[in-house]
XYZ file of N, CA, C and O in Angstrom:
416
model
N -20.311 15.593 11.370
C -19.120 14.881 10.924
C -19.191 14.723 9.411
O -20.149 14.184 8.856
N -18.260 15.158 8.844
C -18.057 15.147 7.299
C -17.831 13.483 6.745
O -17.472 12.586 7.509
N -18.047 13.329 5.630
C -18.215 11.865 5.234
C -16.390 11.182 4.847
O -15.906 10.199 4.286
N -15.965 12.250 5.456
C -14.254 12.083 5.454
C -13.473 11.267 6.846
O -12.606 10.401 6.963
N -14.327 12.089 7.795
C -14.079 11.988 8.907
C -14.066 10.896 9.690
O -15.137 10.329 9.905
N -12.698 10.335 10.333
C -12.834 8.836 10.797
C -13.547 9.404 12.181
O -13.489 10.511 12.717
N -14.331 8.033 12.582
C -15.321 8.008 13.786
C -14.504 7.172 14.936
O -14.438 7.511 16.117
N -13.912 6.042 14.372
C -13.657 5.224 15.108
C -11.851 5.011 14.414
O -11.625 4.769 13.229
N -10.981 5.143 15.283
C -9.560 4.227 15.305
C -8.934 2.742 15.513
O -8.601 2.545 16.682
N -8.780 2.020 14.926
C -8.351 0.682 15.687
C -6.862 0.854 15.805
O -6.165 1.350 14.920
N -6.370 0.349 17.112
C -4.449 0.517 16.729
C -3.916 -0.646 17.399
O -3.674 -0.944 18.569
N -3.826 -1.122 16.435
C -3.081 -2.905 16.538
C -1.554 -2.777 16.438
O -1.044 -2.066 15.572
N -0.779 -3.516 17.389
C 0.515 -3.115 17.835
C 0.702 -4.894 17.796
O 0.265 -5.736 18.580
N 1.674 -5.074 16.336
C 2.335 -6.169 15.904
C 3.616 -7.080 16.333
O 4.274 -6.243 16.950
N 4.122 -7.894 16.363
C 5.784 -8.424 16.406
C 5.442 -9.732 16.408
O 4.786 -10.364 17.236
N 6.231 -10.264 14.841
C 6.359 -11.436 14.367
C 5.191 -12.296 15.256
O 5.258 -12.816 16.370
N 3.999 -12.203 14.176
C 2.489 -12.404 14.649
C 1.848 -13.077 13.416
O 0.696 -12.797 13.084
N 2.615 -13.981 12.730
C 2.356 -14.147 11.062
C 0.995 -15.264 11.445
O -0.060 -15.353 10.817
N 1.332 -15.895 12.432
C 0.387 -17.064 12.769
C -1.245 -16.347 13.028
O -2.324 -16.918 12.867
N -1.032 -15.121 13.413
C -2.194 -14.853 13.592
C -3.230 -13.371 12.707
O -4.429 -13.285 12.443
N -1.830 -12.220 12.430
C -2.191 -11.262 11.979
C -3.272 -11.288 11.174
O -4.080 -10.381 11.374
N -3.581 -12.234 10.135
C -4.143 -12.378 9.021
C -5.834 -12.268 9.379
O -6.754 -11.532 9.022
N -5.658 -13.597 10.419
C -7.205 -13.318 11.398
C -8.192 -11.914 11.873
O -9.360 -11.551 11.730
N -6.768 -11.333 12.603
C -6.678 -10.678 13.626
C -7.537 -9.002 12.329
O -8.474 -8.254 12.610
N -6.830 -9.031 11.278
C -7.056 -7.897 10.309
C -8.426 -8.516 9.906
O -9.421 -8.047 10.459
N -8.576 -9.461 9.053
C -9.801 -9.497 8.219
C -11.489 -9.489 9.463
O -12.698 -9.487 9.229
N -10.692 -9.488 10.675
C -12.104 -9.749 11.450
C -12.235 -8.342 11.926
O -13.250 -8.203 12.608
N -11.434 -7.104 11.764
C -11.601 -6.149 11.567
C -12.464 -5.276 10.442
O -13.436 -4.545 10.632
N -11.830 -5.577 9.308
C -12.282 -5.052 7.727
C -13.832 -5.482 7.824
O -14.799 -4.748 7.619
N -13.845 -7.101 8.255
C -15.614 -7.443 8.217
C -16.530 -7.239 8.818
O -17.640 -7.754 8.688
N -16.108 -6.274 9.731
C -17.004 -5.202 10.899
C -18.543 -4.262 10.000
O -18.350 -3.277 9.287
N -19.604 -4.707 10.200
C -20.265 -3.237 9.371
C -20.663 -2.345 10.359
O -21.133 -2.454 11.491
N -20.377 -1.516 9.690
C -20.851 -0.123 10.435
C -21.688 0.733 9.517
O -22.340 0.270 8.581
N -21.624 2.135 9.875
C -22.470 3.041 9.602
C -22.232 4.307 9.393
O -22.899 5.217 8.901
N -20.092 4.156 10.306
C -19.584 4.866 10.248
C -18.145 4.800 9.568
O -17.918 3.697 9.071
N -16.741 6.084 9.387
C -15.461 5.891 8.991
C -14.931 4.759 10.236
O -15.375 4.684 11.382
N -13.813 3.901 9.591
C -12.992 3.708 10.841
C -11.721 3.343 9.916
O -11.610 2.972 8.747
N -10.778 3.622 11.003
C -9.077 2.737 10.625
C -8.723 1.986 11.217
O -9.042 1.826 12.395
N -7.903 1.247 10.539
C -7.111 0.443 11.825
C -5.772 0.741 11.079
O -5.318 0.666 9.937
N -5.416 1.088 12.226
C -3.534 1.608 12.315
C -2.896 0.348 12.616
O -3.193 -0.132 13.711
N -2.193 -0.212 11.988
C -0.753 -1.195 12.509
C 0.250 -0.763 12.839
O 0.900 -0.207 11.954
N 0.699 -0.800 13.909
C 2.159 -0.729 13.607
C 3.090 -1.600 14.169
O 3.064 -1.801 15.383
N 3.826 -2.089 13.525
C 4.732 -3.451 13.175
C 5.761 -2.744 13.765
O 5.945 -1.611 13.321
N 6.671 -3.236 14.896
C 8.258 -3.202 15.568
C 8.857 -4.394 14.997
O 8.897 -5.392 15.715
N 9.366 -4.457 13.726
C 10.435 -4.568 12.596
C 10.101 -6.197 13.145
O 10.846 -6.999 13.708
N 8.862 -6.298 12.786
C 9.217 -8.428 13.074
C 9.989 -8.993 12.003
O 10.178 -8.293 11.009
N 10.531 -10.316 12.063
C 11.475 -10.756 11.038
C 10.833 -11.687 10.861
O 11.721 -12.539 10.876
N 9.705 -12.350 10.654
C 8.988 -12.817 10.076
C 8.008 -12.163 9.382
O 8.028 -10.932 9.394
N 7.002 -12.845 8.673
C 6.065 -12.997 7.340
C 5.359 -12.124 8.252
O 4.361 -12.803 8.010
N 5.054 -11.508 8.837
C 3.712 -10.442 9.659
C 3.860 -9.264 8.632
O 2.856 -8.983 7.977
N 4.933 -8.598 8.442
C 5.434 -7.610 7.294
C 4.501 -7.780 5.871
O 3.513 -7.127 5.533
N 4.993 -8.586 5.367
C 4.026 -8.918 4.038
C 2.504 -9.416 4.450
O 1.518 -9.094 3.786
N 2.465 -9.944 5.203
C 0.797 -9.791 5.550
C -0.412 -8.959 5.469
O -1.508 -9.099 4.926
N 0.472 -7.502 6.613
C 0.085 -6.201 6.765
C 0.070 -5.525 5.089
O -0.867 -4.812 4.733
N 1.048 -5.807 4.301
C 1.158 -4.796 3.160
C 0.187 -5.356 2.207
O -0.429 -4.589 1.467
N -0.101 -7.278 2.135
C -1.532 -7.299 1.371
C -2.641 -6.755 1.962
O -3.720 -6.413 1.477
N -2.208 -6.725 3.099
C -4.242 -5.954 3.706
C -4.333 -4.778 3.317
O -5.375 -4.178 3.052
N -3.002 -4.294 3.251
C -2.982 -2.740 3.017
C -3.780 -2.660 1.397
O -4.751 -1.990 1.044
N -3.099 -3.432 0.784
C -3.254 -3.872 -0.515
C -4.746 -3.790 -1.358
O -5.142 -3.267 -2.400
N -5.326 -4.635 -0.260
C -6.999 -5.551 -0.263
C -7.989 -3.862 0.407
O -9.059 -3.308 0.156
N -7.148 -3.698 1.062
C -7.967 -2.333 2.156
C -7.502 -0.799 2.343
O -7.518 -0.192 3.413
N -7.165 -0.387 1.336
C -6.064 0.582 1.224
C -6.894 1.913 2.300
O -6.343 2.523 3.216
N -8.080 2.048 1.910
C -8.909 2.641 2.782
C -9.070 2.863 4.409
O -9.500 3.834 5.031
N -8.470 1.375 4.937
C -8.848 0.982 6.079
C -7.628 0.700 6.907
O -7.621 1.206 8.030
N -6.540 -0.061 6.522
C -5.688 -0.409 6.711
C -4.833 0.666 6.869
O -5.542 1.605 6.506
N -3.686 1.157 7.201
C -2.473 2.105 7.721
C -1.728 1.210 7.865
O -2.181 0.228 8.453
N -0.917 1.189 7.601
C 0.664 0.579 8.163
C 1.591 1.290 8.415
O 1.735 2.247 7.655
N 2.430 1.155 9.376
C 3.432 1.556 9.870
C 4.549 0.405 9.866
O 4.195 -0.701 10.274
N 5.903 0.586 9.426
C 6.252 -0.445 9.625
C 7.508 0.235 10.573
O 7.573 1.463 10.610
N 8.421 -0.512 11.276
C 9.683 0.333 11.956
C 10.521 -0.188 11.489
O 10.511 -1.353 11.091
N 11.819 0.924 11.429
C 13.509 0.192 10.791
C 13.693 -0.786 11.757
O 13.801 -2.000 11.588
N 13.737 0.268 13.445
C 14.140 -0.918 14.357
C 13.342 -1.139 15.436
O 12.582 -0.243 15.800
N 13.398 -2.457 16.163
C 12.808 -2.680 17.266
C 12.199 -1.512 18.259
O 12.556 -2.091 19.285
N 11.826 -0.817 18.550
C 11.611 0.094 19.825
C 10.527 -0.425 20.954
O 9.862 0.232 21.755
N 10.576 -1.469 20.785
C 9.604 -2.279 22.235
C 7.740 -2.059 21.924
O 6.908 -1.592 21.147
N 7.931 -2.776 23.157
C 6.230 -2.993 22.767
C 5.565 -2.150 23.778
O 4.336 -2.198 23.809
N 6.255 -1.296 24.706
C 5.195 0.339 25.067
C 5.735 1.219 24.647
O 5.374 2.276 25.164
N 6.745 1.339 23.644
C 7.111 2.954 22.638
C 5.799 2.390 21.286
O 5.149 3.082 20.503
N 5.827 0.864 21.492
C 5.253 1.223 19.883
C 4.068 1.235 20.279
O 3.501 1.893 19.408
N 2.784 0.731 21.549
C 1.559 0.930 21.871
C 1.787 2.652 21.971
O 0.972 3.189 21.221
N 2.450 3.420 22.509
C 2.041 4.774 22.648
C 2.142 5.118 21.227
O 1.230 5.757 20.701
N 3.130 4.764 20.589
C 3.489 5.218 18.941
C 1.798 5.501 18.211
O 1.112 6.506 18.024
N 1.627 4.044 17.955
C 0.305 3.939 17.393
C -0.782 4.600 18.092
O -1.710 4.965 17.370
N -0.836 4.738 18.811
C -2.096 5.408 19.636
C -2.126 7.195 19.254
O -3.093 7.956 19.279
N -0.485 7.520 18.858
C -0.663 9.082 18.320
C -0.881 9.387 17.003
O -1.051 10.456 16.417
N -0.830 7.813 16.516
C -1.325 8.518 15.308
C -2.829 8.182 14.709
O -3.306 8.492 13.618
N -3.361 7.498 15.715
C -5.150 7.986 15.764
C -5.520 9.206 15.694
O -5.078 10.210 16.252
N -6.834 8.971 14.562
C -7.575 10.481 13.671
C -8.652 10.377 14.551
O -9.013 11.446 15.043
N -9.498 8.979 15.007
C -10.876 8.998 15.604
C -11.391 9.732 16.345
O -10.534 10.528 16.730
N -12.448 9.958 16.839
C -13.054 10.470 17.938
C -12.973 9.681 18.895
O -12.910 10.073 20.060
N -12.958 8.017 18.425
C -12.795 6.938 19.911
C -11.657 6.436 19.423
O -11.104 6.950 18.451
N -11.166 5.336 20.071
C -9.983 4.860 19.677
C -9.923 3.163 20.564
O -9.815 3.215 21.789
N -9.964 2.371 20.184
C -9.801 1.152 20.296
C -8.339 0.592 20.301
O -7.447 1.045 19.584
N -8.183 -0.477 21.216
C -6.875 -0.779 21.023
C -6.752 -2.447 20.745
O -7.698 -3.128 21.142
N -5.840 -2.995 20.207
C -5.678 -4.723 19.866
C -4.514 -4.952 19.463
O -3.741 -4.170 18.909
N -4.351 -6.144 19.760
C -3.164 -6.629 19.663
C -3.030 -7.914 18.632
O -3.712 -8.937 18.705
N -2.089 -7.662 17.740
C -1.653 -8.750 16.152
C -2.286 -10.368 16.550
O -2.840 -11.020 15.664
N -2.140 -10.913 17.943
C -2.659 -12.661 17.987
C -4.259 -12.082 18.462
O -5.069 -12.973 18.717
N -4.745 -10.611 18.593
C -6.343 -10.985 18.792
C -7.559 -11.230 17.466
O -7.255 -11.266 16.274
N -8.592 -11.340 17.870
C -9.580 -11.303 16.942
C -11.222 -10.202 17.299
O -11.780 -10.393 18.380
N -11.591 -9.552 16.694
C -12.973 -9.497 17.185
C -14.123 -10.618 16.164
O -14.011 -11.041 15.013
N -14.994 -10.775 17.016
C -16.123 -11.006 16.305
C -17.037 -10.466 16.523
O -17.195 -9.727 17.494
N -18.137 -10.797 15.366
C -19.380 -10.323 15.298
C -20.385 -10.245 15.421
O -21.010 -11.245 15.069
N -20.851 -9.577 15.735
C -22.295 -9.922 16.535
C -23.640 -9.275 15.954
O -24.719 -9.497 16.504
């Protein structure tokens, strides 16, 4: 595997999640590894603050972070399959905008 090459995918599938997104990303980014990984967002057009959230992480994590954002709504299993095609990884993880991981 080339030092380019993502190992691991995360694909977090958003909607007006402002209360939590923020969590939900940085307990991602503070993961160490050993290897590439992403985490893909993709946001179904929330009308709340989740939007600008995603674009500072993008911001803070340009590396790590992906965003997707949508014009319009398309539900929450067009946009879980959405995000899931546009995983690079070899594995692929899935989460959702109110979860968290921690660390161990």
């Amino acid at each position: 595997m080339s030092a380019n090459e993502v190992k691991v995918s995360v694909c977090v599938v958003t909607y007006n999640q402002e209360q939590y997104i923020a969590q939900c990303l940085q307990s991602l980014v503070d993961q160490e590894t050993d290897f590439n990984f992403e985490v893909i967002v993709s946001d179904d057009c929330s009308t709340d603050k989740t939007i600008e959230i995603v674009k500072d992480f993008h911001k803070r994590y340009p590396n790590i972070i992906k965003p997707i954002f949508h014009k319009k709504n398309i539900g929450a299993f067009e946009n879980f399959l959405f995000v899931h095609n546009q995983a690079k990884g070899e594995y692929v993880a899935h989460m959702v905008g109110d979860d968290y991981w921690l660390q161990g």
